[in-house]
Coordinates of C-alpha atoms in Angstrom, one line a residue:
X181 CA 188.3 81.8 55.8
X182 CA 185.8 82.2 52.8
X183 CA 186.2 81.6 49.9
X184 CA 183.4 81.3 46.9
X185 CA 183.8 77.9 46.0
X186 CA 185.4 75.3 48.0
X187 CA 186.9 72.1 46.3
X188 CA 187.4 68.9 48.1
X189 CA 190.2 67.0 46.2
X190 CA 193.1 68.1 44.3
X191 CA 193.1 65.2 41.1
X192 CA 191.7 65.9 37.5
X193 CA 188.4 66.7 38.5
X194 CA 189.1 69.0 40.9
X195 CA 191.6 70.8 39.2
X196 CA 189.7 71.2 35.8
X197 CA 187.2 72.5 37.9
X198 CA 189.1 75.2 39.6
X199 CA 190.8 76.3 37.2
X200 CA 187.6 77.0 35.1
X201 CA 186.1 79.0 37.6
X202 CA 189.2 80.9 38.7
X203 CA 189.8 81.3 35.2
X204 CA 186.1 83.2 35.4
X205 CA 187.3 85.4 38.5
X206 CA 186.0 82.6 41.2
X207 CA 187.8 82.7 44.3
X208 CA 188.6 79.1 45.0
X209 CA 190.2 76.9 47.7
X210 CA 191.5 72.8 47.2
X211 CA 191.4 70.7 49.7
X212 CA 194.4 68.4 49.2
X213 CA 194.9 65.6 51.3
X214 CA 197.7 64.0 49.1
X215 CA 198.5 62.2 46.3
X216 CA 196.0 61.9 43.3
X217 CA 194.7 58.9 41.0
X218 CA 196.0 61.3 38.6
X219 CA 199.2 60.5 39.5
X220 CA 198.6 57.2 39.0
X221 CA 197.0 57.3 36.0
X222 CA 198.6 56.2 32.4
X223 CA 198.3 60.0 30.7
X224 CA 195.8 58.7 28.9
X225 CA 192.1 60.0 28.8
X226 CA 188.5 57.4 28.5
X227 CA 185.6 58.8 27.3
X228 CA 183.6 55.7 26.9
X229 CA 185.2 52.3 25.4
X230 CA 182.5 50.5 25.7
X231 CA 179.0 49.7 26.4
X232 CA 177.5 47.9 29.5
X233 CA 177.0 44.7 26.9
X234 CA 180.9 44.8 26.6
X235 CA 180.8 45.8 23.5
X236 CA 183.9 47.8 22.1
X237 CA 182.9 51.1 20.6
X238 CA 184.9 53.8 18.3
X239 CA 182.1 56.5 18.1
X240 CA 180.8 57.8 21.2
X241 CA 178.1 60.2 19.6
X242 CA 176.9 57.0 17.6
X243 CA 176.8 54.7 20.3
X244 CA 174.8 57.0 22.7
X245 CA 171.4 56.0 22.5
X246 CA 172.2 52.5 23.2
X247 CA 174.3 53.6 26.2
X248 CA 171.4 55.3 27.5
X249 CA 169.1 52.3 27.1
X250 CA 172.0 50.3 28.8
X251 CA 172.9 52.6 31.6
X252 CA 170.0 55.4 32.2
X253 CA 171.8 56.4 35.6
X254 CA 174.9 57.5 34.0
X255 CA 176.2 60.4 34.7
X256 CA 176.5 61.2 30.5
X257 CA 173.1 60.0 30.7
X258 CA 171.7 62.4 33.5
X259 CA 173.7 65.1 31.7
X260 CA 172.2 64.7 28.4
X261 CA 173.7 63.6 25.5
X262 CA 174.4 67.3 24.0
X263 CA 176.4 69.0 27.3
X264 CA 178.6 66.5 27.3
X265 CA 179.9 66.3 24.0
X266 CA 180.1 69.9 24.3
X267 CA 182.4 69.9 27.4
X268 CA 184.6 67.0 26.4
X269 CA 185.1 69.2 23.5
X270 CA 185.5 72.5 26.2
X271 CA 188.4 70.0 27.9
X272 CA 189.8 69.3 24.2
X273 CA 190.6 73.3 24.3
X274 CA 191.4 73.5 27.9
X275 CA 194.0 70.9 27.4
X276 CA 195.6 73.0 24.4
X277 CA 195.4 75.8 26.4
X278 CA 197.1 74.0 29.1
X279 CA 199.6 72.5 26.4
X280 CA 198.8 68.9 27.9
X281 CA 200.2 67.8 24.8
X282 CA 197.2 65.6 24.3
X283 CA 195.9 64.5 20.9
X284 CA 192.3 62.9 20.0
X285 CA 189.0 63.3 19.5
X286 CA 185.7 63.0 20.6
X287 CA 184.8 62.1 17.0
X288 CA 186.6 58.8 17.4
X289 CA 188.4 57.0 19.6
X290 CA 191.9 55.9 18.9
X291 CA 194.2 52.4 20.2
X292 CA 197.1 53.1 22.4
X293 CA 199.4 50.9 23.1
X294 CA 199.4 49.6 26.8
X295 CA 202.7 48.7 28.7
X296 CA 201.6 45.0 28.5
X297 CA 201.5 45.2 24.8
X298 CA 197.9 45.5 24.3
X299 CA 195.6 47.9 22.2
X300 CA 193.1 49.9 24.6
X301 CA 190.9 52.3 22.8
X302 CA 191.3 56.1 24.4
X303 CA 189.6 59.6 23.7
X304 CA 193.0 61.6 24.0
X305 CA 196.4 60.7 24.8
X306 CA 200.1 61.8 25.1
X307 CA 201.3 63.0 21.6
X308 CA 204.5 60.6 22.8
X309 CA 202.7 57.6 23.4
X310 CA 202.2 54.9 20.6
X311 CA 198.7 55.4 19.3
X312 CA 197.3 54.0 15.7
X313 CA 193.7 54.6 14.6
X314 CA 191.4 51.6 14.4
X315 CA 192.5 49.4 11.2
X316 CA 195.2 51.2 10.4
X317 CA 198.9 49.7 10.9
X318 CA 201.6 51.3 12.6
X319 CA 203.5 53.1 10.8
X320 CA 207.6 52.1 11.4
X321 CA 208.9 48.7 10.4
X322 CA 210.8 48.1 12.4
X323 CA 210.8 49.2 16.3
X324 CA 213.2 48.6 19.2
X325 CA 212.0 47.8 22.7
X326 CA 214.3 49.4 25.4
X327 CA 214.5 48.8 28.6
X328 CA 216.3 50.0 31.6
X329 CA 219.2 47.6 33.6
X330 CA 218.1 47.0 36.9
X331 CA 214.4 48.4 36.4
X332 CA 212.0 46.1 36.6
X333 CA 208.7 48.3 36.5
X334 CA 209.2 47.9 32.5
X335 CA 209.0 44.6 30.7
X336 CA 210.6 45.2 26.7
X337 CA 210.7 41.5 25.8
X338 CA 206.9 40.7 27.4
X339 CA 205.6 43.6 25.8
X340 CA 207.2 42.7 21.9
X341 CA 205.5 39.3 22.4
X342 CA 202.5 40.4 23.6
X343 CA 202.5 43.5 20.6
X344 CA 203.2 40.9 18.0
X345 CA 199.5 39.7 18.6
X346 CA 197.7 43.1 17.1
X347 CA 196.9 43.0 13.8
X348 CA 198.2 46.9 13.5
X349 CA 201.8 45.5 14.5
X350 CA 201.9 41.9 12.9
X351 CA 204.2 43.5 10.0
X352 CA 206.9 45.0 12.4
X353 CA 209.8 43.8 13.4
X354 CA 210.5 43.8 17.1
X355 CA 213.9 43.7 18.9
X356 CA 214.5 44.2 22.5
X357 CA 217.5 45.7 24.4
X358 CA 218.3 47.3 28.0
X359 CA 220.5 50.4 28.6
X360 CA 222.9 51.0 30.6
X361 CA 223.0 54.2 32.4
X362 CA 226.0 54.5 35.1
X363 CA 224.0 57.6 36.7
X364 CA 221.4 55.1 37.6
X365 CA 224.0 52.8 40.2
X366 CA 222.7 54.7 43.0
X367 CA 219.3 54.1 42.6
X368 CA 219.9 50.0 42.1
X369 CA 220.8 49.3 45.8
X370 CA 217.7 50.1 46.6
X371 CA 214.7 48.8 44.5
X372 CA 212.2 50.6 46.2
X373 CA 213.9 53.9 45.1
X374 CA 214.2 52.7 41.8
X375 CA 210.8 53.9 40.3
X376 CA 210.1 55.9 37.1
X377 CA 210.1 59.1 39.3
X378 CA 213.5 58.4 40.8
X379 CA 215.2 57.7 37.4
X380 CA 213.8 61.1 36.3
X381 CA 214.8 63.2 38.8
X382 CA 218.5 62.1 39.1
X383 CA 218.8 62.0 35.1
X384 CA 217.8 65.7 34.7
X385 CA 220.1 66.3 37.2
X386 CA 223.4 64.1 37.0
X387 CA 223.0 63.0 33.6
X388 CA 225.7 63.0 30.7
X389 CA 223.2 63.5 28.1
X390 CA 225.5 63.2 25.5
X391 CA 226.1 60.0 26.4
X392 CA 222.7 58.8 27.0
X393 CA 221.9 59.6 23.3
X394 CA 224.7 57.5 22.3
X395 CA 223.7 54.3 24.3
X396 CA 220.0 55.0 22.7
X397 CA 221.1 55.0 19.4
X398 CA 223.7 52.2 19.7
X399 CA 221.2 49.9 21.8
X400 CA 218.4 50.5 18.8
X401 CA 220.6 48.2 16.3
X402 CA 219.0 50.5 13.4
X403 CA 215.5 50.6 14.4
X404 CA 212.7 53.1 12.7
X405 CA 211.2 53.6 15.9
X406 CA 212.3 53.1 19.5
X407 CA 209.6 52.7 22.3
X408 CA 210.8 53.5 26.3
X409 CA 209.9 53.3 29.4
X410 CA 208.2 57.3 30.7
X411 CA 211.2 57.8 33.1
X412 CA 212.6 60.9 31.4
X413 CA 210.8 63.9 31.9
X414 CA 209.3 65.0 35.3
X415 CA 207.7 67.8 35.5
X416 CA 206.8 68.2 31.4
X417 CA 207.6 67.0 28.1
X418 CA 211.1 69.0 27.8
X419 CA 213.6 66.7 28.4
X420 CA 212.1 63.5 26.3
X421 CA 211.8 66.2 23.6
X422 CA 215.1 67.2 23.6
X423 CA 216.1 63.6 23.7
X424 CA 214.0 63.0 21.0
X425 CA 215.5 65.7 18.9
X426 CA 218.6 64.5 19.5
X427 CA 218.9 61.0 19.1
X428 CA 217.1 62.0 15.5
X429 CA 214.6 59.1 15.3
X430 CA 211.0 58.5 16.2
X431 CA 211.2 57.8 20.2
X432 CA 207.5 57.3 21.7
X433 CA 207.2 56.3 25.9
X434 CA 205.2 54.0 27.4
X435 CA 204.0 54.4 31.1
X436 CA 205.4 52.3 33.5
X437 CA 204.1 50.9 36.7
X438 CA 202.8 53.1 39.1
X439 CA 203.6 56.2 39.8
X440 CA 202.9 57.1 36.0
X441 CA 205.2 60.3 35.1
X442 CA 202.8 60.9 32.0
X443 CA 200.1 61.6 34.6
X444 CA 202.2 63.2 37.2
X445 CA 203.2 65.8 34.7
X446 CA 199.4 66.7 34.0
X447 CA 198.7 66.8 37.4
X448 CA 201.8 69.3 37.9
X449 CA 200.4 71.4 34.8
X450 CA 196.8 71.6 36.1
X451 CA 198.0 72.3 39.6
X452 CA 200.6 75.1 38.1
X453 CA 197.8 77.2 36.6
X454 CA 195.4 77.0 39.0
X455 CA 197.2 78.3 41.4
X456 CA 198.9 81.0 38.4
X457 CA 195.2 82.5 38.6
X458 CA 195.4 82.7 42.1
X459 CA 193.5 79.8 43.4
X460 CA 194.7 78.3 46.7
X461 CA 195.5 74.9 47.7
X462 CA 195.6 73.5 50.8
X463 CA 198.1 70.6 50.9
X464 CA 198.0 67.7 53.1
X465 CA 194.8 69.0 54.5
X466 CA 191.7 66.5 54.4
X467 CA 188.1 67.7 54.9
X468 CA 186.5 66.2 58.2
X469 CA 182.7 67.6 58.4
X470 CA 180.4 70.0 57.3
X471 CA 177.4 71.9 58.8
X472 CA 174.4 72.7 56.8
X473 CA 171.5 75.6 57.6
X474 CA 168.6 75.4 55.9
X475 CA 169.3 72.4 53.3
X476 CA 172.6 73.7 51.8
X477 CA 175.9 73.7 53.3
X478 CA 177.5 76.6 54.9
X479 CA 181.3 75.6 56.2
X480 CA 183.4 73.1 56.7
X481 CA 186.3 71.8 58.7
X482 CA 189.1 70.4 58.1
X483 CA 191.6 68.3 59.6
X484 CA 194.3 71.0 60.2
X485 CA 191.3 74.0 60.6
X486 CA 189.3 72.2 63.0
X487 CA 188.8 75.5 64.9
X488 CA 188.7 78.1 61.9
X489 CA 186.2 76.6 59.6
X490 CA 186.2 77.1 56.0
X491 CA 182.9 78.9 54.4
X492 CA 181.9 79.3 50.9
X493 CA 179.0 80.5 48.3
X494 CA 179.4 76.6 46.9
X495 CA 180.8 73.1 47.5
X496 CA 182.6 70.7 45.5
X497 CA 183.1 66.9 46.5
X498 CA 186.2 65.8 44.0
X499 CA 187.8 63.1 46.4
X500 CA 187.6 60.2 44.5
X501 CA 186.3 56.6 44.6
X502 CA 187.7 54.1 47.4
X503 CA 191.7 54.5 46.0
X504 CA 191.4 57.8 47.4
X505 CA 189.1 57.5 50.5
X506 CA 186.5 59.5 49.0
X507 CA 184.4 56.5 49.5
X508 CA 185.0 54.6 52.3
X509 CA 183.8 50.7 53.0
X510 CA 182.9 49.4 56.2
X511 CA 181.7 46.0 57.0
X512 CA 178.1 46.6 56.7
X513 CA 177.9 49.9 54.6
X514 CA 179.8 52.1 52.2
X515 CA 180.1 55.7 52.9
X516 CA 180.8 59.1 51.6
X517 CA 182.4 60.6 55.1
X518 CA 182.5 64.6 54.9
X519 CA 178.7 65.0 53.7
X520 CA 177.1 61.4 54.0
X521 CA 175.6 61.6 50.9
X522 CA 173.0 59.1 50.0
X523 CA 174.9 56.4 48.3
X524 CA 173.9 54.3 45.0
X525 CA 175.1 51.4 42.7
X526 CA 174.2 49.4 39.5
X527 CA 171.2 47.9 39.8
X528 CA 172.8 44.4 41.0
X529 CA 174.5 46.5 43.5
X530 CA 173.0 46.6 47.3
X531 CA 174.4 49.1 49.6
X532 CA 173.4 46.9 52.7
X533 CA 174.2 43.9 51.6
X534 CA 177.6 42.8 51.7
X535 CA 177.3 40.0 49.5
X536 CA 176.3 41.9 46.6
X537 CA 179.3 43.9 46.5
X538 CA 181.5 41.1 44.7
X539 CA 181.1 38.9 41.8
X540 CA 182.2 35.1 41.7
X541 CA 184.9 36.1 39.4
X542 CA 188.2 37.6 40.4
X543 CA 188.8 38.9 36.7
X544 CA 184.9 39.9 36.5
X545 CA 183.7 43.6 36.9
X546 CA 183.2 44.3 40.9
X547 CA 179.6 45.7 41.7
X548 CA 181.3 47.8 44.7
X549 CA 182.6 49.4 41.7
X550 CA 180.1 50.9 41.1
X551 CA 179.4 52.6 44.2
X552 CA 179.3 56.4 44.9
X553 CA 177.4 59.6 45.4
X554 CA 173.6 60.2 44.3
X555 CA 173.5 63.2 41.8
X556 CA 170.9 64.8 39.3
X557 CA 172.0 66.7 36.2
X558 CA 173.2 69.2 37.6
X559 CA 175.5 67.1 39.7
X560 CA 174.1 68.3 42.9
X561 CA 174.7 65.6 46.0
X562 CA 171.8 63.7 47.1
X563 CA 171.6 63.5 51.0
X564 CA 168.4 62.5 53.0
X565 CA 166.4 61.9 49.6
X566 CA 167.1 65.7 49.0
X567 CA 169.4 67.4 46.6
X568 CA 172.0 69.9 48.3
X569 CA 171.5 73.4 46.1
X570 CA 175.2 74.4 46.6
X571 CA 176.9 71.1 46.7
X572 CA 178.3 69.1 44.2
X573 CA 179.7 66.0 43.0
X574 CA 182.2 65.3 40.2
X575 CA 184.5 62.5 39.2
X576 CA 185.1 58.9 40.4
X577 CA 182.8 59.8 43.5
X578 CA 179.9 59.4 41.5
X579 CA 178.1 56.2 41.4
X580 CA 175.5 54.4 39.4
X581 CA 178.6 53.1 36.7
X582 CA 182.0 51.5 37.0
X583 CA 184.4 53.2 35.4
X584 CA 186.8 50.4 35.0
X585 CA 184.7 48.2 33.5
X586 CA 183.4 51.1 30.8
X587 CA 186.5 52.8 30.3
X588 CA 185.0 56.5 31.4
X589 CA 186.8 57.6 34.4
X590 CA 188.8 60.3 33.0
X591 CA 185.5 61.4 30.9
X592 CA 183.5 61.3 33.5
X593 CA 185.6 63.2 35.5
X594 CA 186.3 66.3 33.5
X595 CA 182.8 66.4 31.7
X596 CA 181.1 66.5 35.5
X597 CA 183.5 69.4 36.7
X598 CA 182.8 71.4 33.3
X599 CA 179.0 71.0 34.4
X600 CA 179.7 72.0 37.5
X601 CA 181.4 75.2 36.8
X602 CA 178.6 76.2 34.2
X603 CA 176.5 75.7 36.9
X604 CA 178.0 77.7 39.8
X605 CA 179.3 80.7 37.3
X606 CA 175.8 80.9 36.3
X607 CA 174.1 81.5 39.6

């Protein structure tokens, strides 16, 4: 099979990627092995939160230079300051192209409100997910907290103690309250089946919606604004829309516990219209190996095409950090196992020593965190002290900054694959 590009990993990276280039008449393949951080993600979108000091930023364009000084290896940093506020501002149109349903800027960053009850500043999130901007207080009095009976992946009354602590919601009044949904018996034998995803499928298909509207508005005593759990809604936005709509008040969701419906639904977007253009993915397929002729790589194989190798003009690693096996740890070294590509850190990071891989600290930033691929600014792989002319990394695989720690990951990932698709339709 040949293909002109082939992607390695079927997340956010990988997808924005594809569906760029097959967007541009590229003839692409994913390489899917299965479920994506994506998926697992809260719908929300980092672009940078803060600086390696730990300081807490709102501007990113501001705040750059010091981030550079901080953090030269970066991949913003390698990129340049310039192409990557111009391709987080490409994704802000993709996304509206996509209808994501994603609001923000790259001008500033905005709060969200975490399930715990916290404030964590975000470049774009779900346009039904509690947001306010910096200072500014929410704007409903009074809000009620509703849980789900029998769910336990969704905490009301922890999260209106917890909310009661940010300035933006000292002046609301909080209530808390469960509903009780009879569809739902089924699932509440059987805790393990009783996850976000499970409550949305069954609702959307044995639901008495009429009824579920009632139980909403009798369970929210009065309440301006009503905050749920994300279990309503799988595949988009429709159905908490229309339950919205209906209930006539200002409903906003909250992700849950893994798996995260507001990230499963973008994943099921992005995957949707790559493959409308006529990209191809291979589910539950994983990349094993690759040859290389003359410095660049010219096929691969695969677990389930061992025997018919894939080849392709140009190669794109999007596999992910550790969560996802695209980075692998062994006792004495951490790899990157279809190319073994040179592998870098932070600088208190040492690939072959083990001991440098954790801090002291269980709640402190992990230098193995840091870990992942070699790149230049064009996001070709490093291997053998050489950069690979038609391979390339982006996403979580990178190394040289922990995404975690910087709040980035999301950034990182569709600013890289933007790069990366410049770069190949330009060749």
């Amino acid at each position: 099979m040949n293909f002109d590009v082939v992607i390695i990993g079927g997340g956010l990276a990988g997808l924005t990627c594809g569906v760029t280039l097959q967007a541009q008449g590229k003839r692409c393949v994913i390489i899917n092995n299965g479920q994506a951080a994506i998926d697992f993600a809260s719908g929300s979108m980092d672009l940078l939160s803060q600086l390696p000091s730990g300081r807490k930023i709102r501007h990113f364009e501001q705040n750059y230079t010091s981030f550079y000084q901080q953090l030269p290896q970066h991949p913003y940093c390698l990129i340049g300051k310039e192409k990557t506020i111009e391709k987080a501002q490409q994704f802000e149109d993709l996304a509206k192209s996509l209808n994501l349903g994603l609001i923000g800027s790259i001008a500033e960053n905005h709060l969200r409100v975490t399930p715990l009850g916290g404030l964590r500043g975000s470049w774009l999130s779900p346009n039904s997910v509690p947001k306010v901007q910096g200072s500014e207080v929410f704007p409903y009095h009074s809000i009620a907290i509703l849980g789900i009976e029998g769910y336990h992946d969704f905490q009301p009354q922890l999260l209106a103690d917890n909310l009661k602590q940010n300035a933006q919601f000292a002046h609301c009044q909080l209530s808390t309250a469960y509903l009780n949904i009879p569809e739902l018996d089924q699932l509440r034998d059987n805790a393990r089946e009783f996850r976000s995803v499970n409550i949305a499928q069954l609702l959307e298909h044995k639901l008495a919606f009429a009824d579920l509207v009632k139980e909403i508005k009798t369970a929210s005593q009065g309440a301006q604004a009503i905050f749920l759990p994300a279990c309503f809604g799988l595949d988009d936005q429709s159905f908490f829309n229309a339950l919205k709509e209906a209930v006539g008040l200002a409903i906003f969701e909250l992700p849950t516990l893994p798996p995260s419906l507001l990230g499963i639904r973008q994943h099921k977007q992005l995957r949707h219209r790559f493959e409308q253009l006529g990209g191809l993915m291979l589910n539950g397929d994983k990349a094993l190996r690759a040859e290389f002729v003359d410095g660049k790589v010219s096929k691969i194989y695969t677990q389930i095409h061992q025997e018919n190798f894939i080849t392709a003009e140009h190669f794109v690693l999007a596999t992910g950090s550790f969560f996802s096996n695209g980075l692998v740890a062994e006792f004495e070294h951490i790899l990157e196992p279809v190319f073994h590509s040179d592998i870098i850190g932070c600088k208190n990071f040492d690939k072959s020593d083990r001991l440098s891989w954790t801090a002291e600290r269980f709640s402190s930033p992990q230098p193995y965190q840091s870990a992942g691929v070699a790149i230049n600014n064009k996001c070709q792989i490093q291997k053998d002290g050489q950069f690979v002319g038609n391979l390339y990394a982006v996403g979580n695989v990178i190394g040289g900054f922990n995404s975690l720690e910087l709040g980035c990951g999301s950034g990182v990932a569709v600013v890289t694959a933007l790069v990366v698709a410049d770069e190949i339709l330009h060749q």
